[in-house]
CSV table of C-alpha atoms in Angstrom, one decimal:
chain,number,residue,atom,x,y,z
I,92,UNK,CA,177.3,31.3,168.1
I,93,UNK,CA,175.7,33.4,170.7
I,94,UNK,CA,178.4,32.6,173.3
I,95,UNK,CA,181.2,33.6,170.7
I,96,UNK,CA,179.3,36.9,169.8
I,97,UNK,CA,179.5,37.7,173.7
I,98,UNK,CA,183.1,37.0,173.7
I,99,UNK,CA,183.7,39.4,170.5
I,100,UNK,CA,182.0,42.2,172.3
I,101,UNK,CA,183.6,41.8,175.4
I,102,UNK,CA,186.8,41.5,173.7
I,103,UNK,CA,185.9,45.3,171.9
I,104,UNK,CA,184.8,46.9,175.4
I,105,UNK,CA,188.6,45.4,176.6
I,106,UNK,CA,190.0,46.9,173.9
I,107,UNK,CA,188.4,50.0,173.9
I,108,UNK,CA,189.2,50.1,177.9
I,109,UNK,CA,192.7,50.0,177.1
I,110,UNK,CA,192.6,52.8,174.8
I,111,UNK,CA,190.4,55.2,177.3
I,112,UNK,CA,193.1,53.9,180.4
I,113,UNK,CA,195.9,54.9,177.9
I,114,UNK,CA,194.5,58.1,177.0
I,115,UNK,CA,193.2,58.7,180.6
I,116,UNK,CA,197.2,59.1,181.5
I,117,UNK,CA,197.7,62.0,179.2
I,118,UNK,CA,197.7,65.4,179.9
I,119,UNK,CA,195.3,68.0,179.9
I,120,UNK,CA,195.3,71.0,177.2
I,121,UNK,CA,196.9,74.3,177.8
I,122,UNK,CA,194.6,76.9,177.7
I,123,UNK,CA,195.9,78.3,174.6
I,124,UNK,CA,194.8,75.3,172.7
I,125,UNK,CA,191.4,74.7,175.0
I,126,UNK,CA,187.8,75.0,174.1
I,127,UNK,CA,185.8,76.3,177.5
I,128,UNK,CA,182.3,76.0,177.4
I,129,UNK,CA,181.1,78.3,180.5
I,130,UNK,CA,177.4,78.0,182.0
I,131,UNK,CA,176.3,81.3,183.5
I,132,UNK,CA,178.8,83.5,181.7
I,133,UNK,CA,176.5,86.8,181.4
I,134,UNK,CA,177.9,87.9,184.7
I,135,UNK,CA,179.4,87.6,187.9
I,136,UNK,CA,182.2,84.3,188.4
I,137,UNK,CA,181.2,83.5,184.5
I,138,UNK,CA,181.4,86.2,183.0
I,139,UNK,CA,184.9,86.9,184.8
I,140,UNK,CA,186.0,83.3,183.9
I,141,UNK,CA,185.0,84.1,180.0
I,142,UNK,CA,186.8,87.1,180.5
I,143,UNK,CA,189.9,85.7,181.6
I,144,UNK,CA,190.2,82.3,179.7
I,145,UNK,CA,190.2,84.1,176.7
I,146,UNK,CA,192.8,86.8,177.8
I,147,UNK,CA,194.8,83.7,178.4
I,148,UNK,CA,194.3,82.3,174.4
I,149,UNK,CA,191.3,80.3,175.0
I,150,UNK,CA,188.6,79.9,172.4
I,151,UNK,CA,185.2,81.0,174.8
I,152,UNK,CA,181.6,79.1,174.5
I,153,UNK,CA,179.3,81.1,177.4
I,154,UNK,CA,176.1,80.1,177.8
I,155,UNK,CA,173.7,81.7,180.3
I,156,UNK,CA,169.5,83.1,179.2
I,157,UNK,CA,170.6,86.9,178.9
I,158,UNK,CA,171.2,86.6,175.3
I,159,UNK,CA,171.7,90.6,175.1
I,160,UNK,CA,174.7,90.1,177.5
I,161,UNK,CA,176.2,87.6,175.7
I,162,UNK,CA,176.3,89.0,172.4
I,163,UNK,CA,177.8,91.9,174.6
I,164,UNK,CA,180.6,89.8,175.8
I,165,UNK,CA,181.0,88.0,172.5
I,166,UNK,CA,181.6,91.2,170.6
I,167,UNK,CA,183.8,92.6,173.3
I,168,UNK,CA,186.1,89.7,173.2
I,169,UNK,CA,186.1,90.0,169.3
I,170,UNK,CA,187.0,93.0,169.4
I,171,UNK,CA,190.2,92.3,171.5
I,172,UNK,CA,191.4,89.4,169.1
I,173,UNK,CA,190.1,86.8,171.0
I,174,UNK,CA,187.2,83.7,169.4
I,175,UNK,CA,184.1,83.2,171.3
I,176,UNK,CA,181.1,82.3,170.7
I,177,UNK,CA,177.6,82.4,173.1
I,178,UNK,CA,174.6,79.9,173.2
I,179,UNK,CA,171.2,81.3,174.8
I,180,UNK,CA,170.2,78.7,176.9
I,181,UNK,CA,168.3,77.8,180.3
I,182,UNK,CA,170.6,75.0,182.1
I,183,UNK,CA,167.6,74.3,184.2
I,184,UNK,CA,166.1,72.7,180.8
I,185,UNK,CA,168.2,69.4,179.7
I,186,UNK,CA,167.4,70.0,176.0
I,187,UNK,CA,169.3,73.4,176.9
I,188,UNK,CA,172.5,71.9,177.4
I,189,UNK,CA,172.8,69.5,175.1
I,190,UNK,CA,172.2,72.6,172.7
I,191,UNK,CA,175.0,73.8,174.4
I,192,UNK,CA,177.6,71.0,173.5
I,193,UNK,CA,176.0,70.9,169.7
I,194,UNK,CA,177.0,74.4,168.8
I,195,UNK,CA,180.4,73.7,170.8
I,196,UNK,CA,181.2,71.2,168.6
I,197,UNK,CA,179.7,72.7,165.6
I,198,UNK,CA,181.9,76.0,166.1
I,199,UNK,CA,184.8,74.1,167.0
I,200,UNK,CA,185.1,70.7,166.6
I,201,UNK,CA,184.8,69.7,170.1
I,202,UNK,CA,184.9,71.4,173.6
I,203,UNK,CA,188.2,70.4,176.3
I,204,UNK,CA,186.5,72.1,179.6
I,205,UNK,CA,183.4,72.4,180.5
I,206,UNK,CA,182.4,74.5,183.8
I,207,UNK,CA,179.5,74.3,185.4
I,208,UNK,CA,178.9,77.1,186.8
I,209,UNK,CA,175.7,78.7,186.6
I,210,UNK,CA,173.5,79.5,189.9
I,211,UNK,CA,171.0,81.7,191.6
I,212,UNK,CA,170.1,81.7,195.5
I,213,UNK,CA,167.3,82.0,197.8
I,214,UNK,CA,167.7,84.5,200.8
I,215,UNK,CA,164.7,83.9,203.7
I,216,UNK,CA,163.8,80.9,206.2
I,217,UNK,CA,163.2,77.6,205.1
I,218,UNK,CA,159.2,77.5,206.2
I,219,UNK,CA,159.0,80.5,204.3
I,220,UNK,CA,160.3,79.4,200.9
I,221,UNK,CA,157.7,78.1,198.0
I,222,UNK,CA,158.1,74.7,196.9
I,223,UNK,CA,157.9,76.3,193.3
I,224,UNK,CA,160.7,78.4,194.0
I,225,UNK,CA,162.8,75.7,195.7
I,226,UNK,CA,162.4,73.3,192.3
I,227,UNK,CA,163.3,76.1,190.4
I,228,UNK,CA,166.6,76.6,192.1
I,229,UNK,CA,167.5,73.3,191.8
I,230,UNK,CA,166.9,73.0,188.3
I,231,UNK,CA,169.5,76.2,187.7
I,232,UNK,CA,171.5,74.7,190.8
I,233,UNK,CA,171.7,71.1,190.8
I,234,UNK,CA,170.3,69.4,187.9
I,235,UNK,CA,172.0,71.9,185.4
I,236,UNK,CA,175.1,70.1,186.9
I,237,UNK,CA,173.8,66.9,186.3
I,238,UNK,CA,173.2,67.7,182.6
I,239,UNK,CA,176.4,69.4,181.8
I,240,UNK,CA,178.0,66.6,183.5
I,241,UNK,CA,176.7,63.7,181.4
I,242,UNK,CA,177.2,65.7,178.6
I,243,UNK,CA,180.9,66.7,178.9
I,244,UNK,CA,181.5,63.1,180.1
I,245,UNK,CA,180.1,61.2,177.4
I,246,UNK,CA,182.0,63.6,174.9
I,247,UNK,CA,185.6,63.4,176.5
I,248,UNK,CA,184.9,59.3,176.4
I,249,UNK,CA,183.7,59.7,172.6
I,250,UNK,CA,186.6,61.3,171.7
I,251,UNK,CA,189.4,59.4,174.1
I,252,UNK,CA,191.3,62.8,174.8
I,253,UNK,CA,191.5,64.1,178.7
I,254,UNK,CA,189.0,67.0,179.4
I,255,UNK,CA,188.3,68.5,182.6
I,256,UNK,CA,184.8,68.5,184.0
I,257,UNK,CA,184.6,71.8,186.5
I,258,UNK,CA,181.6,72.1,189.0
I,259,UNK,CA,180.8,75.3,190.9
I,260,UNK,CA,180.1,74.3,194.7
I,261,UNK,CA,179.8,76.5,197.2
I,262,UNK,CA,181.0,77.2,201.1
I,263,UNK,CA,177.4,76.0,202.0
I,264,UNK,CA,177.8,72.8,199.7
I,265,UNK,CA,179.3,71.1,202.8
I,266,UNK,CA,177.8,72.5,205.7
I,267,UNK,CA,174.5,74.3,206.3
I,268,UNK,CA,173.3,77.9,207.0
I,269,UNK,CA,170.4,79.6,208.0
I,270,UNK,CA,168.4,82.2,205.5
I,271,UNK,CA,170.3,80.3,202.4
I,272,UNK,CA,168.5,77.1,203.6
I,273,UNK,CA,167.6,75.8,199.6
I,274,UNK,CA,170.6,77.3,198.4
I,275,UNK,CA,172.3,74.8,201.0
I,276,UNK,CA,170.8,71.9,199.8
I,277,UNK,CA,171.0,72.2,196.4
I,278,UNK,CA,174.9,72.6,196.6
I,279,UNK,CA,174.8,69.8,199.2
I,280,UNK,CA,173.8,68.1,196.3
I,281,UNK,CA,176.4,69.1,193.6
I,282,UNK,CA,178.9,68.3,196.5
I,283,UNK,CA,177.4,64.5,196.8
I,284,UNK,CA,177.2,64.8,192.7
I,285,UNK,CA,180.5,65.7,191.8
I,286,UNK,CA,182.6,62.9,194.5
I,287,UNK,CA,180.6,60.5,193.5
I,288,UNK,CA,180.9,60.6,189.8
I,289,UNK,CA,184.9,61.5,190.3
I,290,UNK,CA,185.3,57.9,192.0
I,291,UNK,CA,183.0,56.1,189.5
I,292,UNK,CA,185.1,57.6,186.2
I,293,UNK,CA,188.5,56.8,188.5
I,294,UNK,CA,187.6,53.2,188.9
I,295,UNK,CA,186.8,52.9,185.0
I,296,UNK,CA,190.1,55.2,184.0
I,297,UNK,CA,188.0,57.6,181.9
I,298,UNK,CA,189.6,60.5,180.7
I,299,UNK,CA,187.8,63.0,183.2
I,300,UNK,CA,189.5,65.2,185.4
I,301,UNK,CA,186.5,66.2,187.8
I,302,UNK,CA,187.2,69.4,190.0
I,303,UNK,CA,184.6,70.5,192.8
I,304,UNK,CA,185.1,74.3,193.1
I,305,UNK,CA,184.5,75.9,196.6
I,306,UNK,CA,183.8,79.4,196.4
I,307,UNK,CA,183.6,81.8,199.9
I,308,UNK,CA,181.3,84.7,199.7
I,309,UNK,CA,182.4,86.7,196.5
I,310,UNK,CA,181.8,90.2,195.3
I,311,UNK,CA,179.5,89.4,192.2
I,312,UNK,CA,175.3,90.4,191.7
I,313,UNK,CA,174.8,87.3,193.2
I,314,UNK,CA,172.6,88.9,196.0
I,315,UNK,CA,171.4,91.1,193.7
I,316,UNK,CA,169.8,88.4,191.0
I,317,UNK,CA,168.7,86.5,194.2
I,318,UNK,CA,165.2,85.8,195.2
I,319,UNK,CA,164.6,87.4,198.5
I,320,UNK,CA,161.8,86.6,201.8
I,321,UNK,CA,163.7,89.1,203.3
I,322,UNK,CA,162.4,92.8,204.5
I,323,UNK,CA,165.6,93.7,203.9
I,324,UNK,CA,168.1,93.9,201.0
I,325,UNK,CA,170.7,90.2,200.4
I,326,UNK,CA,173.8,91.5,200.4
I,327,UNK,CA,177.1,89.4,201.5
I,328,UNK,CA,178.9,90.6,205.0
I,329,UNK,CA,182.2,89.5,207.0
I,330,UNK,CA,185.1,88.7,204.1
I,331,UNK,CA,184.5,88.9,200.8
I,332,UNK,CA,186.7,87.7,197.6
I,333,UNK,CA,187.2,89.4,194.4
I,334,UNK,CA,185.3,86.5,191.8
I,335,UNK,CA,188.9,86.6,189.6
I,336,UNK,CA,190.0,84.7,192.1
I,337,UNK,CA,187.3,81.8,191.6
I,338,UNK,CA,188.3,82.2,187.5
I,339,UNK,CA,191.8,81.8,188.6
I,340,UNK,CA,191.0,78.2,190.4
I,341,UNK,CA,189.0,77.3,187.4
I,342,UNK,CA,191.1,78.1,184.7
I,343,UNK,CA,194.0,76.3,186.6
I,344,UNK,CA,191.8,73.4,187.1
I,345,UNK,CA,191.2,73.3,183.7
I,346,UNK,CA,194.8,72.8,182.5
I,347,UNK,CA,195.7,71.0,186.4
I,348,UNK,CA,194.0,67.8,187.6
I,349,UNK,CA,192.9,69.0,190.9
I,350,UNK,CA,190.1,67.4,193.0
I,351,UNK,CA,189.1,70.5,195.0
I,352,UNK,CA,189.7,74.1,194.8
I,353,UNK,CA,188.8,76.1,197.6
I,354,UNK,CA,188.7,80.3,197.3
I,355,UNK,CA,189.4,81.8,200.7
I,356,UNK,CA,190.1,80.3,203.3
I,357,UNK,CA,187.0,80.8,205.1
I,358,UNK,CA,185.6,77.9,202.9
I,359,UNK,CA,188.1,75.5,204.0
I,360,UNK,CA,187.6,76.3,207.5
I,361,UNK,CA,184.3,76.2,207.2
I,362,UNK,CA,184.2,73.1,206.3
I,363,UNK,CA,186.6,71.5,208.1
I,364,UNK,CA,185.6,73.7,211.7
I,365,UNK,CA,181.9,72.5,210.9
I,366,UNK,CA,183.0,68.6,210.5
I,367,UNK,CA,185.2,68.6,213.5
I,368,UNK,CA,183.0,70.8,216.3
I,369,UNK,CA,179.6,70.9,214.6
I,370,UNK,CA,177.3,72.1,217.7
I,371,UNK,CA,179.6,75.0,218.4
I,372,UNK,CA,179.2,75.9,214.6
I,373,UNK,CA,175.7,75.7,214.8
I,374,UNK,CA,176.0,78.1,217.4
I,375,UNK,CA,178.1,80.6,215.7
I,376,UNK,CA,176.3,80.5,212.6
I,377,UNK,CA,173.3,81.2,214.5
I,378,UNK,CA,174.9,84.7,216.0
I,379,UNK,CA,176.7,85.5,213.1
I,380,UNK,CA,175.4,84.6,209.5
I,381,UNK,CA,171.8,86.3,210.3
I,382,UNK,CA,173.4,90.2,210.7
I,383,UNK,CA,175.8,89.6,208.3
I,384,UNK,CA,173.2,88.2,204.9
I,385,UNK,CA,171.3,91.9,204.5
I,386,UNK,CA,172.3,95.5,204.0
I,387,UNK,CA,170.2,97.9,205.9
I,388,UNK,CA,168.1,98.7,202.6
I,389,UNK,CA,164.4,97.5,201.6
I,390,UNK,CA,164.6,94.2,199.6
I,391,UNK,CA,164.2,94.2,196.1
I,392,UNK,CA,161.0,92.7,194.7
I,393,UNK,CA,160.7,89.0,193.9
I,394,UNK,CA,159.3,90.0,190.4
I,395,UNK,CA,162.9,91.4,190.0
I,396,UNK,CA,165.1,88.4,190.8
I,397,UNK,CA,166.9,85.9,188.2
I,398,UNK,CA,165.3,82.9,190.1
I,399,UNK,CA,162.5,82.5,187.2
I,400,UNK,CA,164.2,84.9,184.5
I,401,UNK,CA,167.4,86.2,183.8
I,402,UNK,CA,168.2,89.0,185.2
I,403,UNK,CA,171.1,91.7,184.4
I,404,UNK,CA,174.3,91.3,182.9
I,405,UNK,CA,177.8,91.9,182.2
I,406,UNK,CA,178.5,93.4,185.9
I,407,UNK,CA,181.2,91.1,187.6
I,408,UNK,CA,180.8,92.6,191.0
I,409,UNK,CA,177.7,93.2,193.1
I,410,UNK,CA,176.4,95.2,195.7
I,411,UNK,CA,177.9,93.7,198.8
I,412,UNK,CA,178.7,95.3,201.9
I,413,UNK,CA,181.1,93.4,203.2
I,414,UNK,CA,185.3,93.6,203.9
I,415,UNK,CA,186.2,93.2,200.3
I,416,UNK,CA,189.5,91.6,199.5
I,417,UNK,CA,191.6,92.4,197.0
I,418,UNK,CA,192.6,88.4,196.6
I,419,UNK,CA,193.2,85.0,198.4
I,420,UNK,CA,196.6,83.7,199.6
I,421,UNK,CA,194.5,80.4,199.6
I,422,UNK,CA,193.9,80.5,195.7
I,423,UNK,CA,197.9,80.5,195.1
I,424,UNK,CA,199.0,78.1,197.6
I,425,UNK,CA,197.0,75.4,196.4
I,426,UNK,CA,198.2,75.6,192.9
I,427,UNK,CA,201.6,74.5,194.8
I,428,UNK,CA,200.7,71.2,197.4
I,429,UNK,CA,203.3,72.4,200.4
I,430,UNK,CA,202.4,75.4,200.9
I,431,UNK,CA,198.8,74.2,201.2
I,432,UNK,CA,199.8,71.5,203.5
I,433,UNK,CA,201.2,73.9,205.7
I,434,UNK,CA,197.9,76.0,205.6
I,435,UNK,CA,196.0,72.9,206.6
I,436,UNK,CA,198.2,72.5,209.5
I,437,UNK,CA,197.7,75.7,210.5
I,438,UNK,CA,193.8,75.7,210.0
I,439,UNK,CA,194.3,72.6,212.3
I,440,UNK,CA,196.2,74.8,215.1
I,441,UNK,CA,193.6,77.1,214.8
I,442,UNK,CA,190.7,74.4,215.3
I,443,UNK,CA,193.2,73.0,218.5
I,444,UNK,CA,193.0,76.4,219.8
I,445,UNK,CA,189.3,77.3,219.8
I,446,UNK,CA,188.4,73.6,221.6
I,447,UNK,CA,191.0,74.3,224.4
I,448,UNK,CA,189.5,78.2,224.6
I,449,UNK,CA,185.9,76.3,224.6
I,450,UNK,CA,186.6,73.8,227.9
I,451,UNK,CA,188.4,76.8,229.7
C-alpha cells in the first residue's frame, strides 16, 4: 500500500513536470497585458521603470517605505490613464514582501514581472564601516532579493504561466572597489544569487525567465540617499548614464528572456577587463575610483541617509558630477545579439591592446 502510494505521487509530480516544461516553452507577456511589481519605485531607476512600464500599457505595483512618494506616483499615473497601485513596505523585512505579492494578487489577480530592484549604498573604507550598518545594507541589498525571488518563483510555478524574475546587480556585483567596499559584497552576492538559481529553475524547466541587470554609474539620488564615512559629499564621477536607460533593459527583459543586461559599456568592460588582467585593475581602480566617488562639498549627515529610513522621493536623477550621457549604444545593441557580438569583439581588441601597451 505504501509502495503504491509513492508510485501515485511520483506519478503527479511527473505529471505536473510535464505541464511546468510545457508551459516553460511559452512566451512571455507583452507589456500591455503585464502586471510589474517594482521594489524601490519611490525614486531613482524605480521610480523611472514605474514611470515607463506604464507609459508602455502596463498595470504598475511599486513598492518602496516612502509611502508619501508613492501615493505621489500612484495619483500621477492615474491621472494620465494608466492603473497602478503602491504597497508601503521595507524589502529588508521578509513579511514585507510577501505583503507585497498579496496585494498584487489581490488588485490584480496575479503579478507577470517582478523586479528587484531596490538598494542603498555605503560610501567610506571598509575598517571604517559599522557592522550594524553593513547588516542593514544587506538586508535592503541582498536578502530583499532573496525574498522577492522565492516569492515571484513560487507564484509563476503556482500558476504554470512564464514570468520573468528581474534582479538589479550592479558594475561592482562582479568585481570589487574601494570606498563602496559593502556595497560590493552585497551585489557580489545577488550576482552569486541570481546564476545560481537561473541554472537550478533551467535544469527543472520552470517557467522563470531570470535576468541579472548590470547597471554602470547612473544619474539617480543614489549618492544622495547613501550613507556616507566620507568628509566629503558621494557623488558619482567619470561616465554616467541616464537611469531610463536601466528601465529600458528591464522592461525589455520583462517581455525578452535575457540572461544579462548590461547598461554602458563601462560595466561590461569592467567586468570582463577585471576577469582577464585583475592586478592591473586593482591598480587603476586604486588611482581612479578614489577622486572620482565625492564632489568637493561637506558630506551630508548619516542621520540624513536612506540606509536606516527612507529617504526622499520621486526625483529620478541625483546630484552627480560626472560626464552625464544622454544614453547607451550598449542598451540597444543587446536587444539585437550581432550587434552585441560585435561589441564584445571589440571590448576584446581593446583588452588586446592595453596588455601589448602594458609589456611595451
Amino acid at each position: 500500500m505504501g509502495r503504491k502510494q509513492d508510485l501515485e505521487v511520483v506519478g503527479l509530480d511527473k505529471a505536473k513536470q510535464r505541464q511546468l516544461t510545457e508551459n516553460s516553452k511559452g512566451r512571455l507577456k507583452e507589456l500591455t497585458n503585464q502586471v510589474i511589481v517594482i521594489t524601490g519605485a519611490s525614486s531613482g531607476i524605480g521610480l523611472t521603470t514605474a514611470r515607463m512600464a506604464a507609459a508602455k500599457g502596463a498595470k504598475v505595483v511599486a513598492a518602496a517605505r516612502n509611502e508619501e512618494a508613492l501615493k505621489q506616483l500612484v495619483k500621477e499615473l492615474e491621472s494620465k490613464g494608466h492603473t497602478a497601485t503602491y504597497v508601503k513596505a521595507d524589502v529588508g523585512r521578509e513579511e514585507d514582501v510577501y505583503k507585497i505579492a498579496e496585494v498584487a494578487t489581490q488588485e490584480f489577480g496575479r503579478f507577470d514581472t517582478w523586479v528587484n530592484n531596490a538598494g542603498v549604498s555605503i560610501y567610506g573604507h571598509a575598517m571604517d564601516v559599522s557592522i550594524s550598518d553593513m547588516k542593514r545594507m544587506f538586508d535592503t541589498n541582498f536578502w530583499s532579493v532573496v525574498y522577492g525571488s522565492k516569492v515571484a518563483v513560487k507564484h509563476f510555478k503556482d500558476r504554470g504561466v512564464p514570468g520573468s524574475l528581474i534582479n538589479v546587480g550592479s558594475l561592482f556585483g562582479g568585481r570589487g572597489t574601494v570606498i563602496q567596499s559593502t556595497y560590493a559584497a552585497a551585489k557580489f552576492a545577488v550576482h552569486g544569487w541570481t546564476e545560481s538559481i537561473r541554472m537550478e529553475l533551467e535544469k527543472e524547466q520552470a517557467p522563470v525567465s531570470v535576468t541579472l541587470i548590470h547597471p554602470g554609474r547612473i544619474d539617480t539620488p543614489y549618492n544622495e540617499h547613501a550613507r556616507s564615512y566620507l568628509t566629503k559629499q558621494p557623488s558619482h564621477g567619470g561616465m554616467v548614464y541616464p537611469p531610463k536607460e536601466v528601465a529600458e533593459a528591464i522592461l525589455f527583459a520583462a517581455e525578452n528572456p535575457k540572461r544579462d543586461m548590461y547598461i554602458g559599456g563601462q560595466a561590461k568592460a569592467f567586468e570582463l577587463l577585471g576577469t582577464l588582467f585583475p592586478r592591473l585593475i586593482d591598480r587603476i581602480i586604486e588611482g581612479y575610483m578614489y577622486p572620482t566617488q565625492h564632489d568637493n562639498r561637506p558630506s551630508k549627515p548619516a542621520e540624513e541617509s536612506a540606509l536606516h529610513h527612507a529617504g526622499y522621493g520621486m526625483h529620478e536623477r541625483g546630484t552627480n558630477v560626472g560626464w552625464i550621457r544622454s544614453g547607451s549604444m550598449y542598451v540597444s545593441a543587446q536587444k539585437y545579439p550581432i550587434i552585441s557580438t560585435i561589441a564584445a569583439v571589440g571590448l576584446g581588441a581593446i583588452a588586446v591592446g592595453m596588455v601589448r601597451r602594458k609589456k611595451k
